[in-house]
PDB file of N, CA, C and O in Angstrom:
ATOM      1  N   MET A 165     -19.244 -10.418 -23.189  1.00 91.00           N
ATOM      2  CA  MET A 165     -20.341 -10.858 -22.350  1.00 91.00           C
ATOM      3  C   MET A 165     -21.188  -9.656 -21.927  1.00 91.00           C
ATOM      4  O   MET A 165     -22.383  -9.812 -21.830  1.00 91.00           O
ATOM      5  N   THR A 166     -20.570  -8.508 -21.723  1.00 92.00           N
ATOM      6  CA  THR A 166     -21.339  -7.345 -21.345  1.00 92.00           C
ATOM      7  C   THR A 166     -22.233  -6.893 -22.518  1.00 92.00           C
ATOM      8  O   THR A 166     -23.352  -6.430 -22.307  1.00 92.00           O
ATOM      9  N   SER A 167     -21.738  -7.058 -23.749  1.00 94.00           N
ATOM     10  CA  SER A 167     -22.564  -6.719 -24.904  1.00 94.00           C
ATOM     11  C   SER A 167     -23.758  -7.666 -25.019  1.00 94.00           C
ATOM     12  O   SER A 167     -24.871  -7.221 -25.316  1.00 94.00           O
ATOM     13  N   TYR A 168     -23.492  -8.934 -24.775  1.00 93.00           N
ATOM     14  CA  TYR A 168     -24.585  -9.916 -24.791  1.00 93.00           C
ATOM     15  C   TYR A 168     -25.593  -9.583 -23.687  1.00 93.00           C
ATOM     16  O   TYR A 168     -26.799  -9.616 -23.933  1.00 93.00           O
ATOM     17  N   GLN A 169     -25.107  -9.249 -22.501  1.00 94.00           N
ATOM     18  CA  GLN A 169     -25.974  -8.889 -21.396  1.00 94.00           C
ATOM     19  C   GLN A 169     -26.841  -7.697 -21.762  1.00 94.00           C
ATOM     20  O   GLN A 169     -28.044  -7.675 -21.484  1.00 94.00           O
ATOM     21  N   ALA A 170     -26.253  -6.708 -22.423  1.00 93.00           N
ATOM     22  CA  ALA A 170     -26.994  -5.487 -22.791  1.00 93.00           C
ATOM     23  C   ALA A 170     -28.067  -5.799 -23.821  1.00 93.00           C
ATOM     24  O   ALA A 170     -29.085  -5.089 -23.898  1.00 93.00           O
ATOM     25  N   SER A 171     -27.884  -6.851 -24.600  1.00 94.00           N
ATOM     26  CA  SER A 171     -28.874  -7.213 -25.630  1.00 94.00           C
ATOM     27  C   SER A 171     -30.073  -7.947 -25.074  1.00 94.00           C
ATOM     28  O   SER A 171     -31.079  -8.090 -25.761  1.00 94.00           O
ATOM     29  N   LEU A 172     -29.993  -8.381 -23.822  1.00 94.00           N
ATOM     30  CA  LEU A 172     -31.084  -9.134 -23.214  1.00 94.00           C
ATOM     31  C   LEU A 172     -32.057  -8.190 -22.531  1.00 94.00           C
ATOM     32  O   LEU A 172     -31.686  -7.126 -22.018  1.00 94.00           O
ATOM     33  N   PRO A 173     -33.337  -8.549 -22.504  1.00 93.00           N
ATOM     34  CA  PRO A 173     -34.336  -7.743 -21.804  1.00 93.00           C
ATOM     35  C   PRO A 173     -34.004  -7.575 -20.315  1.00 93.00           C
ATOM     36  O   PRO A 173     -34.140  -6.490 -19.766  1.00 93.00           O
ATOM     37  N   ASP A 174     -33.551  -8.655 -19.674  1.00 94.00           N
ATOM     38  CA  ASP A 174     -33.132  -8.592 -18.301  1.00 94.00           C
ATOM     39  C   ASP A 174     -31.889  -9.439 -18.158  1.00 94.00           C
ATOM     40  O   ASP A 174     -31.960 -10.661 -17.899  1.00 94.00           O
ATOM     41  N   GLY A 175     -30.758  -8.837 -18.337  1.00 91.00           N
ATOM     42  CA  GLY A 175     -29.496  -9.587 -18.301  1.00 91.00           C
ATOM     43  C   GLY A 175     -28.828  -9.602 -16.936  1.00 91.00           C
ATOM     44  O   GLY A 175     -27.682  -9.981 -16.774  1.00 91.00           O
ATOM     45  N   SER A 176     -29.591  -9.209 -15.912  1.00 93.00           N
ATOM     46  CA  SER A 176     -28.995  -9.114 -14.564  1.00 93.00           C
ATOM     47  C   SER A 176     -28.530 -10.459 -14.043  1.00 93.00           C
ATOM     48  O   SER A 176     -27.662 -10.519 -13.180  1.00 93.00           O
ATOM     49  N   HIS A 177     -29.084 -11.557 -14.559  1.00 90.00           N
ATOM     50  CA  HIS A 177     -28.641 -12.873 -14.102  1.00 90.00           C
ATOM     51  C   HIS A 177     -27.211 -13.194 -14.558  1.00 90.00           C
ATOM     52  O   HIS A 177     -26.620 -14.155 -14.083  1.00 90.00           O
ATOM     53  N   LEU A 178     -26.647 -12.368 -15.422  1.00 93.00           N
ATOM     54  CA  LEU A 178     -25.266 -12.572 -15.866  1.00 93.00           C
ATOM     55  C   LEU A 178     -24.257 -11.756 -15.073  1.00 93.00           C
ATOM     56  O   LEU A 178     -23.053 -11.841 -15.306  1.00 93.00           O
ATOM     57  N   ASN A 179     -24.715 -10.961 -14.097  1.00 93.00           N
ATOM     58  CA  ASN A 179     -23.823 -10.091 -13.348  1.00 93.00           C
ATOM     59  C   ASN A 179     -22.675 -10.861 -12.681  1.00 93.00           C
ATOM     60  O   ASN A 179     -21.511 -10.470 -12.764  1.00 93.00           O
ATOM     61  N   SER A 180     -22.976 -11.975 -12.044  1.00 89.00           N
ATOM     62  CA  SER A 180     -21.942 -12.755 -11.381  1.00 89.00           C
ATOM     63  C   SER A 180     -20.969 -13.388 -12.355  1.00 89.00           C
ATOM     64  O   SER A 180     -19.766 -13.427 -12.088  1.00 89.00           O
ATOM     65  N   THR A 181     -21.472 -13.821 -13.480  1.00 92.00           N
ATOM     66  CA  THR A 181     -20.591 -14.379 -14.500  1.00 92.00           C
ATOM     67  C   THR A 181     -19.668 -13.330 -15.032  1.00 92.00           C
ATOM     68  O   THR A 181     -18.465 -13.586 -15.212  1.00 92.00           O
ATOM     69  N   ILE A 182     -20.166 -12.156 -15.250  1.00 94.00           N
ATOM     70  CA  ILE A 182     -19.347 -11.044 -15.738  1.00 94.00           C
ATOM     71  C   ILE A 182     -18.303 -10.657 -14.715  1.00 94.00           C
ATOM     72  O   ILE A 182     -17.104 -10.440 -15.042  1.00 94.00           O
ATOM     73  N   GLN A 183     -18.674 -10.644 -13.443  1.00 94.00           N
ATOM     74  CA  GLN A 183     -17.684 -10.383 -12.375  1.00 94.00           C
ATOM     75  C   GLN A 183     -16.591 -11.427 -12.361  1.00 94.00           C
ATOM     76  O   GLN A 183     -15.398 -11.097 -12.196  1.00 94.00           O
ATOM     77  N   LEU A 184     -16.949 -12.672 -12.505  1.00 93.00           N
ATOM     78  CA  LEU A 184     -15.982 -13.769 -12.541  1.00 93.00           C
ATOM     79  C   LEU A 184     -15.004 -13.573 -13.702  1.00 93.00           C
ATOM     80  O   LEU A 184     -13.792 -13.663 -13.543  1.00 93.00           O
ATOM     81  N   LEU A 185     -15.560 -13.271 -14.884  1.00 95.00           N
ATOM     82  CA  LEU A 185     -14.697 -13.092 -16.058  1.00 95.00           C
ATOM     83  C   LEU A 185     -13.802 -11.873 -15.901  1.00 95.00           C
ATOM     84  O   LEU A 185     -12.640 -11.918 -16.313  1.00 95.00           O
ATOM     85  N   GLU A 186     -14.301 -10.806 -15.342  1.00 96.00           N
ATOM     86  CA  GLU A 186     -13.502  -9.618 -15.123  1.00 96.00           C
ATOM     87  C   GLU A 186     -12.347  -9.883 -14.164  1.00 96.00           C
ATOM     88  O   GLU A 186     -11.191  -9.513 -14.426  1.00 96.00           O
ATOM     89  N   ASN A 187     -12.630 -10.588 -13.073  1.00 95.00           N
ATOM     90  CA  ASN A 187     -11.598 -10.893 -12.090  1.00 95.00           C
ATOM     91  C   ASN A 187     -10.560 -11.877 -12.610  1.00 95.00           C
ATOM     92  O   ASN A 187      -9.372 -11.667 -12.417  1.00 95.00           O
ATOM     93  N   THR A 188     -10.985 -12.911 -13.274  1.00 94.00           N
ATOM     94  CA  THR A 188     -10.017 -13.868 -13.804  1.00 94.00           C
ATOM     95  C   THR A 188      -9.207 -13.269 -14.950  1.00 94.00           C
ATOM     96  O   THR A 188      -8.029 -13.536 -15.055  1.00 94.00           O
ATOM     97  N   SER A 189      -9.821 -12.416 -15.764  1.00 96.00           N
ATOM     98  CA  SER A 189      -9.085 -11.745 -16.835  1.00 96.00           C
ATOM     99  C   SER A 189      -8.003 -10.817 -16.273  1.00 96.00           C
ATOM    100  O   SER A 189      -6.870 -10.790 -16.774  1.00 96.00           O
ATOM    101  N   GLN A 190      -8.360 -10.077 -15.211  1.00 96.00           N
ATOM    102  CA  GLN A 190      -7.394  -9.183 -14.619  1.00 96.00           C
ATOM    103  C   GLN A 190      -6.246  -9.994 -13.972  1.00 96.00           C
ATOM    104  O   GLN A 190      -5.086  -9.636 -14.074  1.00 96.00           O
ATOM    105  N   MET A 191      -6.594 -11.087 -13.334  1.00 95.00           N
ATOM    106  CA  MET A 191      -5.587 -11.952 -12.722  1.00 95.00           C
ATOM    107  C   MET A 191      -4.626 -12.514 -13.770  1.00 95.00           C
ATOM    108  O   MET A 191      -3.402 -12.499 -13.608  1.00 95.00           O
ATOM    109  N   ILE A 192      -5.171 -13.019 -14.866  1.00 96.00           N
ATOM    110  CA  ILE A 192      -4.330 -13.540 -15.966  1.00 96.00           C
ATOM    111  C   ILE A 192      -3.435 -12.463 -16.530  1.00 96.00           C
ATOM    112  O   ILE A 192      -2.245 -12.691 -16.762  1.00 96.00           O
ATOM    113  N   SER A 193      -3.994 -11.273 -16.689  1.00 96.00           N
ATOM    114  CA  SER A 193      -3.188 -10.160 -17.207  1.00 96.00           C
ATOM    115  C   SER A 193      -2.014  -9.870 -16.287  1.00 96.00           C
ATOM    116  O   SER A 193      -0.890  -9.629 -16.757  1.00 96.00           O
ATOM    117  N   ILE A 194      -2.225  -9.891 -14.998  1.00 96.00           N
ATOM    118  CA  ILE A 194      -1.154  -9.613 -14.041  1.00 96.00           C
ATOM    119  C   ILE A 194      -0.107 -10.731 -14.095  1.00 96.00           C
ATOM    120  O   ILE A 194       1.095 -10.517 -14.106  1.00 96.00           O
ATOM    121  N   PHE A 195      -0.550 -11.985 -14.140  1.00 95.00           N
ATOM    122  CA  PHE A 195       0.387 -13.098 -14.169  1.00 95.00           C
ATOM    123  C   PHE A 195       1.175 -13.163 -15.475  1.00 95.00           C
ATOM    124  O   PHE A 195       2.297 -13.681 -15.486  1.00 95.00           O
ATOM    125  N   ARG A 196       0.639 -12.646 -16.544  1.00 97.00           N
ATOM    126  CA  ARG A 196       1.349 -12.655 -17.824  1.00 97.00           C
ATOM    127  C   ARG A 196       2.310 -11.451 -17.968  1.00 97.00           C
ATOM    128  O   ARG A 196       3.097 -11.419 -18.875  1.00 97.00           O
ATOM    129  N   ASP A 197       2.203 -10.500 -17.061  1.00 97.00           N
ATOM    130  CA  ASP A 197       3.045  -9.317 -17.090  1.00 97.00           C
ATOM    131  C   ASP A 197       4.497  -9.730 -16.788  1.00 97.00           C
ATOM    132  O   ASP A 197       4.744 -10.374 -15.805  1.00 97.00           O
ATOM    133  N   HIS A 198       5.377  -9.346 -17.664  1.00 96.00           N
ATOM    134  CA  HIS A 198       6.787  -9.731 -17.533  1.00 96.00           C
ATOM    135  C   HIS A 198       7.556  -8.831 -16.557  1.00 96.00           C
ATOM    136  O   HIS A 198       8.693  -9.154 -16.199  1.00 96.00           O
ATOM    137  N   ARG A 199       6.971  -7.736 -16.155  1.00 96.00           N
ATOM    138  CA  ARG A 199       7.639  -6.857 -15.215  1.00 96.00           C
ATOM    139  C   ARG A 199       7.662  -7.480 -13.824  1.00 96.00           C
ATOM    140  O   ARG A 199       6.639  -7.964 -13.357  1.00 96.00           O
ATOM    141  N   PRO A 200       8.816  -7.470 -13.170  1.00 96.00           N
ATOM    142  CA  PRO A 200       8.871  -8.039 -11.829  1.00 96.00           C
ATOM    143  C   PRO A 200       8.230  -7.100 -10.813  1.00 96.00           C
ATOM    144  O   PRO A 200       8.183  -5.888 -11.008  1.00 96.00           O
ATOM    145  N   VAL A 201       7.717  -7.670  -9.755  1.00 95.00           N
ATOM    146  CA  VAL A 201       7.210  -6.876  -8.622  1.00 95.00           C
ATOM    147  C   VAL A 201       8.439  -6.547  -7.782  1.00 95.00           C
ATOM    148  O   VAL A 201       9.076  -7.431  -7.223  1.00 95.00           O
ATOM    149  N   LYS A 202       8.742  -5.265  -7.682  1.00 95.00           N
ATOM    150  CA  LYS A 202       9.967  -4.847  -6.998  1.00 95.00           C
ATOM    151  C   LYS A 202       9.703  -4.333  -5.576  1.00 95.00           C
ATOM    152  O   LYS A 202      10.639  -4.242  -4.798  1.00 95.00           O
ATOM    153  N   ASN A 203       8.492  -3.942  -5.280  1.00 95.00           N
ATOM    154  CA  ASN A 203       8.182  -3.470  -3.930  1.00 95.00           C
ATOM    155  C   ASN A 203       6.732  -3.677  -3.605  1.00 95.00           C
ATOM    156  O   ASN A 203       5.921  -3.937  -4.505  1.00 95.00           O
ATOM    157  N   VAL A 204       6.408  -3.519  -2.364  1.00 96.00           N
ATOM    158  CA  VAL A 204       5.050  -3.783  -1.911  1.00 96.00           C
ATOM    159  C   VAL A 204       4.064  -2.740  -2.367  1.00 96.00           C
ATOM    160  O   VAL A 204       2.841  -2.923  -2.229  1.00 96.00           O
ATOM    161  N   ASP A 205       4.516  -1.647  -2.911  1.00 97.00           N
ATOM    162  CA  ASP A 205       3.644  -0.602  -3.401  1.00 97.00           C
ATOM    163  C   ASP A 205       3.214  -0.828  -4.852  1.00 97.00           C
ATOM    164  O   ASP A 205       2.456  -0.012  -5.397  1.00 97.00           O
ATOM    165  N   ASP A 206       3.635  -1.902  -5.440  1.00 97.00           N
ATOM    166  CA  ASP A 206       3.229  -2.228  -6.828  1.00 97.00           C
ATOM    167  C   ASP A 206       1.719  -2.392  -6.838  1.00 97.00           C
ATOM    168  O   ASP A 206       1.145  -3.199  -6.108  1.00 97.00           O
ATOM    169  N   GLU A 207       1.044  -1.620  -7.706  1.00 96.00           N
ATOM    170  CA  GLU A 207      -0.414  -1.620  -7.737  1.00 96.00           C
ATOM    171  C   GLU A 207      -0.992  -2.991  -8.100  1.00 96.00           C
ATOM    172  O   GLU A 207      -2.131  -3.312  -7.763  1.00 96.00           O
ATOM    173  N   ARG A 208      -0.219  -3.831  -8.778  1.00 96.00           N
ATOM    174  CA  ARG A 208      -0.706  -5.150  -9.133  1.00 96.00           C
ATOM    175  C   ARG A 208      -0.991  -5.997  -7.917  1.00 96.00           C
ATOM    176  O   ARG A 208      -1.901  -6.855  -7.920  1.00 96.00           O
ATOM    177  N   LEU A 209      -0.252  -5.765  -6.836  1.00 97.00           N
ATOM    178  CA  LEU A 209      -0.484  -6.521  -5.587  1.00 97.00           C
ATOM    179  C   LEU A 209      -1.848  -6.140  -5.023  1.00 97.00           C
ATOM    180  O   LEU A 209      -2.578  -7.002  -4.499  1.00 97.00           O
ATOM    181  N   GLN A 210      -2.209  -4.890  -5.097  1.00 97.00           N
ATOM    182  CA  GLN A 210      -3.517  -4.450  -4.605  1.00 97.00           C
ATOM    183  C   GLN A 210      -4.637  -5.055  -5.460  1.00 97.00           C
ATOM    184  O   GLN A 210      -5.671  -5.469  -4.973  1.00 97.00           O
ATOM    185  N   TYR A 211      -4.422  -5.096  -6.787  1.00 96.00           N
ATOM    186  CA  TYR A 211      -5.393  -5.717  -7.677  1.00 96.00           C
ATOM    187  C   TYR A 211      -5.600  -7.205  -7.305  1.00 96.00           C
ATOM    188  O   TYR A 211      -6.724  -7.693  -7.212  1.00 96.00           O
ATOM    189  N   LEU A 212      -4.462  -7.880  -7.044  1.00 96.00           N
ATOM    190  CA  LEU A 212      -4.561  -9.302  -6.682  1.00 96.00           C
ATOM    191  C   LEU A 212      -5.277  -9.478  -5.338  1.00 96.00           C
ATOM    192  O   LEU A 212      -6.062 -10.398  -5.148  1.00 96.00           O
ATOM    193  N   TYR A 213      -5.001  -8.571  -4.406  1.00 96.00           N
ATOM    194  CA  TYR A 213      -5.688  -8.646  -3.133  1.00 96.00           C
ATOM    195  C   TYR A 213      -7.201  -8.431  -3.304  1.00 96.00           C
ATOM    196  O   TYR A 213      -7.997  -9.161  -2.688  1.00 96.00           O
ATOM    197  N   ASN A 214      -7.579  -7.484  -4.138  1.00 96.00           N
ATOM    198  CA  ASN A 214      -8.995  -7.245  -4.399  1.00 96.00           C
ATOM    199  C   ASN A 214      -9.658  -8.471  -5.039  1.00 96.00           C
ATOM    200  O   ASN A 214     -10.814  -8.829  -4.716  1.00 96.00           O
ATOM    201  N   ILE A 215      -8.953  -9.127  -5.938  1.00 95.00           N
ATOM    202  CA  ILE A 215      -9.465 -10.337  -6.559  1.00 95.00           C
ATOM    203  C   ILE A 215      -9.621 -11.427  -5.521  1.00 95.00           C
ATOM    204  O   ILE A 215     -10.618 -12.165  -5.507  1.00 95.00           O
ATOM    205  N   LEU A 216      -8.634 -11.565  -4.650  1.00 93.00           N
ATOM    206  CA  LEU A 216      -8.728 -12.549  -3.570  1.00 93.00           C
ATOM    207  C   LEU A 216      -9.926 -12.277  -2.695  1.00 93.00           C
ATOM    208  O   LEU A 216     -10.667 -13.217  -2.336  1.00 93.00           O
ATOM    209  N   GLN A 217     -10.174 -11.031  -2.383  1.00 95.00           N
ATOM    210  CA  GLN A 217     -11.335 -10.676  -1.560  1.00 95.00           C
ATOM    211  C   GLN A 217     -12.633 -11.039  -2.290  1.00 95.00           C
ATOM    212  O   GLN A 217     -13.568 -11.540  -1.669  1.00 95.00           O
ATOM    213  N   TRP A 218     -12.686 -10.822  -3.602  1.00 92.00           N
ATOM    214  CA  TRP A 218     -13.910 -11.162  -4.370  1.00 92.00           C
ATOM    215  C   TRP A 218     -14.133 -12.681  -4.314  1.00 92.00           C
ATOM    216  O   TRP A 218     -15.255 -13.127  -4.035  1.00 92.00           O
ATOM    217  N   PHE A 219     -13.084 -13.487  -4.521  1.00 89.00           N
ATOM    218  CA  PHE A 219     -13.216 -14.948  -4.457  1.00 89.00           C
ATOM    219  C   PHE A 219     -13.582 -15.396  -3.038  1.00 89.00           C
ATOM    220  O   PHE A 219     -14.396 -16.333  -2.858  1.00 89.00           O
ATOM    221  N   THR A 220     -13.023 -14.771  -2.033  1.00 89.00           N
ATOM    222  CA  THR A 220     -13.333 -15.120  -0.640  1.00 89.00           C
ATOM    223  C   THR A 220     -14.819 -14.820  -0.358  1.00 89.00           C
ATOM    224  O   THR A 220     -15.500 -15.653   0.243  1.00 89.00           O
ATOM    225  N   ASN A 221     -15.274 -13.654  -0.782  1.00 90.00           N
ATOM    226  CA  ASN A 221     -16.691 -13.313  -0.587  1.00 90.00           C
ATOM    227  C   ASN A 221     -17.615 -14.277  -1.328  1.00 90.00           C
ATOM    228  O   ASN A 221     -18.678 -14.645  -0.834  1.00 90.00           O
ATOM    229  N   TRP A 222     -17.198 -14.663  -2.533  1.00 86.00           N
ATOM    230  CA  TRP A 222     -18.000 -15.616  -3.317  1.00 86.00           C
ATOM    231  C   TRP A 222     -18.083 -16.942  -2.557  1.00 86.00           C
ATOM    232  O   TRP A 222     -19.140 -17.538  -2.461  1.00 86.00           O
ATOM    233  N   HIS A 223     -16.963 -17.383  -2.030  1.00 83.00           N
ATOM    234  CA  HIS A 223     -16.943 -18.671  -1.300  1.00 83.00           C
ATOM    235  C   HIS A 223     -17.842 -18.612  -0.093  1.00 83.00           C
ATOM    236  O   HIS A 223     -18.654 -19.531   0.145  1.00 83.00           O
ATOM    237  N   ILE A 224     -17.759 -17.536   0.689  1.00 86.00           N
ATOM    238  CA  ILE A 224     -18.607 -17.370   1.881  1.00 86.00           C
ATOM    239  C   ILE A 224     -20.074 -17.331   1.485  1.00 86.00           C
ATOM    240  O   ILE A 224     -20.927 -17.953   2.079  1.00 86.00           O
ATOM    241  N   SER A 225     -20.365 -16.572   0.444  1.00 85.00           N
ATOM    242  CA  SER A 225     -21.758 -16.389  -0.026  1.00 85.00           C
ATOM    243  C   SER A 225     -22.332 -17.750  -0.468  1.00 85.00           C
ATOM    244  O   SER A 225     -23.484 -18.080  -0.118  1.00 85.00           O
ATOM    245  N   ALA A 226     -21.573 -18.491  -1.233  1.00 79.00           N
ATOM    246  CA  ALA A 226     -22.051 -19.792  -1.728  1.00 79.00           C
ATOM    247  C   ALA A 226     -22.252 -20.783  -0.599  1.00 79.00           C
ATOM    248  O   ALA A 226     -23.221 -21.557  -0.602  1.00 79.00           O
ATOM    249  N   ASN A 227     -21.355 -20.757   0.365  1.00 81.00           N
ATOM    250  CA  ASN A 227     -21.469 -21.679   1.514  1.00 81.00           C
ATOM    251  C   ASN A 227     -22.649 -21.327   2.432  1.00 81.00           C
ATOM    252  O   ASN A 227     -23.153 -22.203   3.119  1.00 81.00           O
ATOM    253  N   ASN A 228     -23.044 -20.075   2.427  1.00 84.00           N
ATOM    254  CA  ASN A 228     -24.124 -19.632   3.314  1.00 84.00           C
ATOM    255  C   ASN A 228     -25.470 -19.512   2.627  1.00 84.00           C
ATOM    256  O   ASN A 228     -26.469 -19.143   3.268  1.00 84.00           O
ATOM    257  N   ASP A 229     -25.519 -19.778   1.321  1.00 81.00           N
ATOM    258  CA  ASP A 229     -26.754 -19.625   0.580  1.00 81.00           C
ATOM    259  C   ASP A 229     -27.719 -20.775   0.904  1.00 81.00           C
ATOM    260  O   ASP A 229     -27.495 -21.935   0.509  1.00 81.00           O
ATOM    261  N   GLU A 230     -28.796 -20.449   1.556  1.00 81.00           N
ATOM    262  CA  GLU A 230     -29.761 -21.466   1.980  1.00 81.00           C
ATOM    263  C   GLU A 230     -30.636 -21.944   0.811  1.00 81.00           C
ATOM    264  O   GLU A 230     -31.362 -22.930   0.942  1.00 81.00           O
ATOM    265  N   ASN A 231     -30.579 -21.248  -0.330  1.00 80.00           N
ATOM    266  CA  ASN A 231     -31.337 -21.651  -1.511  1.00 80.00           C
ATOM    267  C   ASN A 231     -30.630 -22.790  -2.257  1.00 80.00           C
ATOM    268  O   ASN A 231     -31.205 -23.379  -3.154  1.00 80.00           O
ATOM    269  N   ILE A 232     -29.395 -23.068  -1.879  1.00 77.00           N
ATOM    270  CA  ILE A 232     -28.644 -24.145  -2.480  1.00 77.00           C
ATOM    271  C   ILE A 232     -28.542 -25.299  -1.496  1.00 77.00           C
ATOM    272  O   ILE A 232     -28.151 -25.076  -0.347  1.00 77.00           O
ATOM    273  N   ALA A 233     -28.902 -26.492  -1.934  1.00 79.00           N
ATOM    274  CA  ALA A 233     -28.834 -27.668  -1.059  1.00 79.00           C
ATOM    275  C   ALA A 233     -27.395 -27.882  -0.609  1.00 79.00           C
ATOM    276  O   ALA A 233     -26.436 -27.592  -1.350  1.00 79.00           O
ATOM    277  N   MET A 234     -27.229 -28.396   0.584  1.00 76.00           N
ATOM    278  CA  MET A 234     -25.892 -28.580   1.181  1.00 76.00           C
ATOM    279  C   MET A 234     -24.982 -29.378   0.247  1.00 76.00           C
ATOM    280  O   MET A 234     -23.827 -29.048   0.043  1.00 76.00           O
ATOM    281  N   GLY A 235     -25.499 -30.433  -0.369  1.00 74.00           N
ATOM    282  CA  GLY A 235     -24.696 -31.246  -1.263  1.00 74.00           C
ATOM    283  C   GLY A 235     -24.313 -30.566  -2.541  1.00 74.00           C
ATOM    284  O   GLY A 235     -23.348 -30.929  -3.212  1.00 74.00           O
ATOM    285  N   GLU A 236     -25.067 -29.529  -2.905  1.00 76.00           N
ATOM    286  CA  GLU A 236     -24.810 -28.801  -4.166  1.00 76.00           C
ATOM    287  C   GLU A 236     -23.893 -27.607  -3.959  1.00 76.00           C
ATOM    288  O   GLU A 236     -23.373 -27.050  -4.925  1.00 76.00           O
ATOM    289  N   ARG A 237     -23.672 -27.184  -2.746  1.00 69.00           N
ATOM    290  CA  ARG A 237     -22.893 -25.986  -2.465  1.00 69.00           C
ATOM    291  C   ARG A 237     -21.455 -26.107  -2.983  1.00 69.00           C
ATOM    292  O   ARG A 237     -20.900 -25.168  -3.532  1.00 69.00           O
ATOM    293  N   SER A 238     -20.880 -27.286  -2.807  1.00 69.00           N
ATOM    294  CA  SER A 238     -19.473 -27.453  -3.253  1.00 69.00           C
ATOM    295  C   SER A 238     -19.376 -27.340  -4.778  1.00 69.00           C
ATOM    296  O   SER A 238     -18.346 -26.974  -5.304  1.00 69.00           O
ATOM    297  N   LYS A 239     -20.456 -27.609  -5.462  1.00 71.00           N
ATOM    298  CA  LYS A 239     -20.470 -27.524  -6.939  1.00 71.00           C
ATOM    299  C   LYS A 239     -20.571 -26.082  -7.385  1.00 71.00           C
ATOM    300  O   LYS A 239     -20.359 -25.759  -8.554  1.00 71.00           O
ATOM    301  N   SER A 240     -20.885 -25.164  -6.473  1.00 68.00           N
ATOM    302  CA  SER A 240     -20.999 -23.749  -6.794  1.00 68.00           C
ATOM    303  C   SER A 240     -19.653 -23.013  -6.712  1.00 68.00           C
ATOM    304  O   SER A 240     -19.587 -21.828  -6.979  1.00 68.00           O
ATOM    305  N   LEU A 241     -18.627 -23.731  -6.303  1.00 68.00           N
ATOM    306  CA  LEU A 241     -17.329 -23.123  -6.087  1.00 68.00           C
ATOM    307  C   LEU A 241     -16.282 -23.745  -6.990  1.00 68.00           C
ATOM    308  O   LEU A 241     -16.411 -24.893  -7.410  1.00 68.00           O
ATOM    309  N   LEU A 242     -15.234 -22.969  -7.276  1.00 65.00           N
ATOM    310  CA  LEU A 242     -14.124 -23.510  -8.018  1.00 65.00           C
ATOM    311  C   LEU A 242     -13.336 -24.456  -7.112  1.00 65.00           C
ATOM    312  O   LEU A 242     -13.196 -24.209  -5.927  1.00 65.00           O
ATOM    313  N   SER A 243     -12.831 -25.513  -7.684  1.00 63.00           N
ATOM    314  CA  SER A 243     -11.972 -26.420  -6.938  1.00 63.00           C
ATOM    315  C   SER A 243     -10.780 -26.718  -7.773  1.00 63.00           C
ATOM    316  O   SER A 243     -10.738 -26.448  -8.980  1.00 63.00           O
ATOM    317  N   ILE A 244      -9.773 -27.286  -7.189  1.00 53.00           N
ATOM    318  CA  ILE A 244      -8.564 -27.657  -7.906  1.00 53.00           C
ATOM    319  C   ILE A 244      -8.927 -28.671  -8.994  1.00 53.00           C
ATOM    320  O   ILE A 244      -8.347 -28.664 -10.057  1.00 53.00           O
ATOM    321  N   ASP A 245      -9.878 -29.552  -8.754  1.00 55.00           N
ATOM    322  CA  ASP A 245     -10.308 -30.559  -9.726  1.00 55.00           C
ATOM    323  C   ASP A 245     -10.904 -29.906 -10.981  1.00 55.00           C
ATOM    324  O   ASP A 245     -10.690 -30.399 -12.083  1.00 55.00           O
ATOM    325  N   SER A 246     -11.650 -28.801 -10.789  1.00 50.00           N
ATOM    326  CA  SER A 246     -12.294 -28.161 -11.934  1.00 50.00           C
ATOM    327  C   SER A 246     -11.284 -27.414 -12.800  1.00 50.00           C
ATOM    328  O   SER A 246     -11.557 -27.061 -13.931  1.00 50.00           O
ATOM    329  N   MET A 247     -10.085 -27.141 -12.250  1.00 47.00           N
ATOM    330  CA  MET A 247      -9.068 -26.417 -12.986  1.00 47.00           C
ATOM    331  C   MET A 247      -8.131 -27.313 -13.739  1.00 47.00           C
ATOM    332  O   MET A 247      -7.357 -26.872 -14.557  1.00 47.00           O
ATOM    333  N   LEU A 248      -8.138 -28.606 -13.424  1.00 39.00           N
ATOM    334  CA  LEU A 248      -7.224 -29.533 -14.085  1.00 39.00           C
ATOM    335  C   LEU A 248      -7.741 -30.054 -15.380  1.00 39.00           C
ATOM    336  O   LEU A 248      -8.840 -30.046 -15.730  1.00 39.00           O
TER     337      LEU A 248
END
């Protein structure tokens, strides 16, 4: 996606999509890791916390975006229904 973005004259509109892909890819990588988490200092926990913060900020931003109609705001967020 970053290569595609670089090929566009103005690919800045893909920044959020790339961030989503980077965060979900990192999360999947951690969940697929067969090594157990043995203590709270495991760096994977910090990565997961950072990903949680990104999703939380996204949720707050989408809910507060006045450019999106109230009825459309819920469509801007991931839901359990969209994952099934």
